[in-house]
Short mmCIF file of C-alpha atoms in Angstrom, two decimals:
data_model
loop_
_atom_site.label_atom_id
_atom_site.label_comp_id
_atom_site.label_asym_id
_atom_site.label_seq_id
_atom_site.Cartn_x
_atom_site.Cartn_y
_atom_site.Cartn_z
CA GLU A 665 -89.10 105.94 61.72
CA THR A 666 -88.55 105.85 57.98
CA GLY A 667 -86.63 109.02 57.38
CA VAL A 668 -89.14 110.59 55.12
CA THR A 669 -90.95 113.56 56.28
CA GLN A 670 -93.77 115.47 54.97
CA SER A 671 -95.28 118.90 55.66
CA PRO A 672 -97.30 120.31 56.84
CA THR A 673 -98.98 117.72 59.07
CA HIS A 674 -102.49 119.03 58.75
CA LEU A 675 -103.81 121.59 56.36
CA ILE A 676 -107.30 123.17 56.02
CA LYS A 677 -108.43 124.79 52.66
CA THR A 678 -111.52 126.05 51.03
CA ARG A 679 -113.03 124.88 47.65
CA GLY A 680 -111.57 126.09 44.57
CA GLN A 681 -108.23 126.93 46.33
CA GLN A 682 -104.80 125.32 45.54
CA VAL A 683 -102.45 123.59 47.84
CA THR A 684 -98.83 122.21 47.80
CA LEU A 685 -97.58 119.29 49.87
CA ARG A 686 -94.14 118.43 50.35
CA CYS A 687 -92.07 115.46 50.91
CA SER A 688 -88.47 114.87 51.67
CA SER A 689 -87.51 111.24 50.64
CA GLN A 690 -85.11 109.01 52.79
CA SER A 691 -81.57 109.38 52.17
CA GLY A 692 -80.35 107.41 49.09
CA HIS A 693 -83.76 107.06 47.71
CA ASN A 694 -84.57 108.44 44.22
CA THR A 695 -87.93 107.27 43.63
CA VAL A 696 -90.90 109.29 45.25
CA SER A 697 -94.57 108.10 44.95
CA TRP A 698 -97.64 110.03 46.34
CA TYR A 699 -100.93 108.34 47.43
CA GLN A 700 -104.35 109.44 48.52
CA GLN A 701 -106.26 107.79 51.33
CA ALA A 702 -109.60 108.64 52.09
CA LEU A 703 -111.12 107.76 55.26
CA GLY A 704 -111.38 104.21 56.02
CA GLN A 705 -110.07 103.39 52.68
CA GLY A 706 -106.79 102.15 51.56
CA PRO A 707 -104.15 104.30 49.77
CA GLN A 708 -104.87 105.13 45.96
CA PHE A 709 -101.75 105.77 44.02
CA ILE A 710 -101.65 109.25 42.39
CA PHE A 711 -98.04 109.15 40.74
CA GLN A 712 -94.55 108.39 40.79
CA TYR A 713 -91.61 110.55 40.25
CA TYR A 714 -88.14 109.00 39.14
CA ARG A 715 -85.04 111.09 38.78
CA GLU A 716 -87.22 114.40 38.28
CA GLU A 717 -89.58 112.56 35.63
CA GLU A 718 -93.07 111.44 36.22
CA ASN A 719 -92.99 107.80 36.15
CA GLY A 720 -96.64 106.50 35.99
CA ARG A 721 -99.88 107.74 36.99
CA GLY A 722 -103.09 106.65 38.69
CA ASN A 723 -106.55 107.58 37.93
CA PHE A 724 -106.28 111.13 38.98
CA PRO A 725 -107.17 114.25 37.01
CA PRO A 726 -104.68 116.74 35.51
CA ARG A 727 -105.48 118.95 38.55
CA PHE A 728 -102.99 116.85 40.43
CA SER A 729 -99.55 117.53 39.59
CA GLY A 730 -96.14 117.17 40.93
CA LEU A 731 -92.43 117.75 40.79
CA GLN A 732 -89.21 116.19 41.87
CA PHE A 733 -86.25 118.38 42.77
CA PRO A 734 -82.48 117.26 42.08
CA ASN A 735 -82.22 116.17 45.87
CA TYR A 736 -85.25 113.86 45.33
CA SER A 737 -87.69 115.62 47.49
CA SER A 738 -90.92 116.15 45.96
CA GLU A 739 -94.11 118.34 45.80
CA LEU A 740 -97.87 117.58 45.29
CA ASN A 741 -100.01 120.05 43.79
CA VAL A 742 -103.54 119.97 43.85
CA ASN A 743 -105.66 122.94 41.68
CA ALA A 744 -109.20 123.67 42.41
CA LEU A 745 -109.81 121.93 45.52
CA GLU A 746 -113.04 119.68 45.84
CA LEU A 747 -114.64 118.44 48.86
CA ASP A 748 -113.72 114.93 47.82
CA ASP A 749 -109.93 115.83 48.10
CA SER A 750 -110.19 115.82 51.67
CA ALA A 751 -107.88 112.81 52.57
CA LEU A 752 -104.61 111.78 54.10
CA TYR A 753 -101.89 112.17 51.36
CA LEU A 754 -99.01 109.98 51.79
CA CYS A 755 -95.57 110.24 50.36
CA ALA A 756 -93.42 107.27 49.88
CA SER A 757 -89.70 106.93 48.77
CA SER A 758 -87.87 103.73 47.37
CA PRO A 759 -84.13 103.09 46.61
CA PRO A 760 -82.76 102.87 43.28
CA ILE A 761 -83.58 99.34 41.62
CA GLY A 762 -81.30 96.65 42.72
CA VAL A 763 -80.53 98.34 45.99
CA GLY A 764 -82.26 96.80 48.87
CA THR A 765 -85.61 95.49 49.03
CA ASP A 766 -88.47 96.38 46.56
CA THR A 767 -90.11 98.32 49.54
CA GLN A 768 -91.73 101.78 49.62
CA TYR A 769 -90.90 103.71 52.78
CA PHE A 770 -93.83 105.99 53.72
CA GLY A 771 -93.99 109.24 55.65
CA PRO A 772 -96.41 110.22 58.24
CA GLY A 773 -98.66 111.92 56.12
CA THR A 774 -100.56 115.49 55.71
CA ARG A 775 -104.09 115.46 56.53
CA LEU A 776 -105.94 117.72 54.02
CA THR A 777 -109.41 118.90 54.84
CA VAL A 778 -111.20 120.92 52.17
CA LEU A 779 -114.42 122.98 53.53
CA SER B 871 -109.43 100.11 41.26
CA GLN B 872 -108.08 98.20 44.15
CA GLN B 873 -106.63 95.01 43.35
CA GLY B 874 -106.08 93.58 46.80
CA GLU B 875 -109.02 92.99 48.94
CA GLU B 876 -108.50 92.09 52.71
CA ASP B 877 -110.71 90.04 54.59
CA PRO B 878 -112.15 90.31 57.18
CA GLN B 879 -112.94 94.27 57.24
CA ALA B 880 -112.63 94.19 60.76
CA LEU B 881 -111.32 91.86 63.48
CA SER B 882 -111.74 91.84 67.19
CA ILE B 883 -109.79 89.58 69.29
CA GLN B 884 -108.16 89.14 73.00
CA GLU B 885 -104.71 89.62 73.95
CA GLY B 886 -102.73 86.58 73.53
CA GLU B 887 -104.87 85.27 70.82
CA ASN B 888 -103.98 84.79 66.94
CA ALA B 889 -105.14 87.24 64.50
CA THR B 890 -105.43 86.08 60.66
CA MET B 891 -106.28 88.39 57.81
CA ASN B 892 -106.62 87.32 54.36
CA CYS B 893 -105.65 89.36 51.00
CA SER B 894 -106.82 88.65 47.54
CA TYR B 895 -105.68 90.09 44.32
CA LYS B 896 -106.68 89.91 40.51
CA THR B 897 -103.62 90.12 38.54
CA SER B 898 -100.23 88.59 38.30
CA ILE B 899 -97.58 90.10 40.64
CA ASN B 900 -93.83 90.70 41.42
CA ASN B 901 -94.14 90.62 45.14
CA LEU B 902 -96.87 91.13 47.82
CA GLN B 903 -96.25 93.01 50.85
CA TRP B 904 -98.09 94.01 54.37
CA TYR B 905 -98.27 97.09 56.19
CA ARG B 906 -99.59 98.50 59.48
CA GLN B 907 -101.04 101.79 59.77
CA ASN B 908 -101.81 103.23 63.32
CA SER B 909 -104.76 105.74 63.83
CA GLY B 910 -104.67 107.15 60.18
CA ARG B 911 -100.99 108.10 60.17
CA GLY B 912 -98.11 106.70 57.64
CA LEU B 913 -97.75 103.09 56.71
CA VAL B 914 -95.22 100.78 58.34
CA HIS B 915 -93.79 98.24 56.28
CA LEU B 916 -94.16 94.85 57.95
CA ILE B 917 -93.01 92.00 55.58
CA LEU B 918 -92.58 91.49 51.83
CA ILE B 919 -93.00 88.07 50.22
CA ARG B 920 -92.00 87.39 46.53
CA SER B 921 -93.84 85.62 44.02
CA ASN B 922 -91.77 82.41 44.17
CA GLU B 923 -92.07 82.27 47.84
CA ARG B 924 -94.77 80.52 49.68
CA GLU B 925 -94.33 81.46 53.41
CA LYS B 926 -92.19 83.92 55.03
CA HIS B 927 -91.63 84.73 59.00
CA SER B 928 -90.74 87.89 60.93
CA GLY B 929 -90.92 87.61 64.63
CA ARG B 930 -94.76 87.05 65.60
CA LEU B 931 -95.71 87.59 61.87
CA ARG B 932 -96.03 84.72 59.40
CA VAL B 933 -97.13 85.57 55.84
CA THR B 934 -98.15 82.83 53.03
CA LEU B 935 -98.86 83.27 49.32
CA ASP B 936 -100.74 81.38 47.15
CA THR B 937 -100.34 82.47 43.66
CA SER B 938 -102.56 79.93 42.00
CA LYS B 939 -105.63 81.14 44.25
CA LYS B 940 -103.96 84.73 44.27
CA SER B 941 -104.32 85.06 47.73
CA SER B 942 -102.17 85.66 50.75
CA SER B 943 -102.62 85.58 54.63
CA LEU B 944 -101.07 87.30 57.50
CA LEU B 945 -101.04 85.66 60.98
CA ILE B 946 -99.98 87.59 64.03
CA THR B 947 -99.46 85.39 66.75
CA ALA B 948 -99.69 85.96 70.70
CA SER B 949 -101.47 89.20 69.71
CA ARG B 950 -101.05 92.51 72.01
CA ALA B 951 -102.86 95.58 72.46
CA ALA B 952 -99.92 97.52 70.52
CA ASP B 953 -101.05 95.48 67.56
CA THR B 954 -104.33 97.37 67.40
CA ALA B 955 -104.33 99.00 63.86
CA SER B 956 -105.24 98.74 60.29
CA TYR B 957 -103.41 96.34 58.12
CA PHE B 958 -103.09 96.34 54.41
CA CYS B 959 -101.81 94.03 51.53
CA ALA B 960 -100.01 95.99 48.88
CA THR B 961 -99.26 94.14 45.51
CA ASP B 962 -96.20 95.22 43.45
CA ASN B 963 -97.12 95.54 39.75
CA TYR B 964 -93.80 95.26 38.85
CA GLY B 965 -92.27 98.41 40.35
CA GLN B 966 -94.34 101.12 39.11
CA ASN B 967 -96.77 101.53 41.84
CA PHE B 968 -98.12 99.55 44.64
CA VAL B 969 -102.03 98.64 44.62
CA PHE B 970 -103.49 98.63 48.30
CA GLY B 971 -106.61 96.79 49.45
CA PRO B 972 -109.37 98.58 51.81
CA GLY B 973 -107.69 96.96 55.11
CA THR B 974 -108.33 95.10 58.09
CA ARG B 975 -108.98 96.78 61.22
CA LEU B 976 -107.90 94.95 64.07
CA SER B 977 -108.72 95.57 67.58
CA VAL B 978 -106.70 93.66 70.23
CA LEU B 979 -108.44 94.08 73.67
CA PRO B 980 -106.47 93.86 76.99
#
């Protein structure tokens, strides 16, 4: 167990809808990253938040947006859902630079199905 | 685009045998990490090797890194049925994000 939690575990939406996924980072971790993992593929980096600011973004359209809160928990929002958005969404937290190892600790993921 | 590419895509072995997975990457890295994923759930960190290290051990795991060939290998010795999972290498592009390969699916048969 990494101490990173995500909710909900599973979610079913229809095309065009909006979805919000949530992540609570491990205690003491101030950086949260989000990844999308399609079936049979490796995780793809969506974006990272550090101290409530976006700190890097992968090749994802603007309808993927996020937030980080003062307690370092985070949300991933996806608007205008498309069928290809069906995937496992993984959240990972990491400690401040210089504290511990350069490792990201992953939550169990949210399985999103878009019909 | 994915930087890491694992090889083979799938591997099936008997319990007690050793399993070797390889990873190749394209650009310079700060470190390389290996993760395990069971049945499409969260990723579990296995081992980290820094760019100035050549080999690292953790229990039944041995990781090597060859920065001149931009490749790494993960060896699992004396495999067990519980080792059945997907294994991913991830390269750290100096802190911003990890770049994962497509993974190797390992099946350990009893």
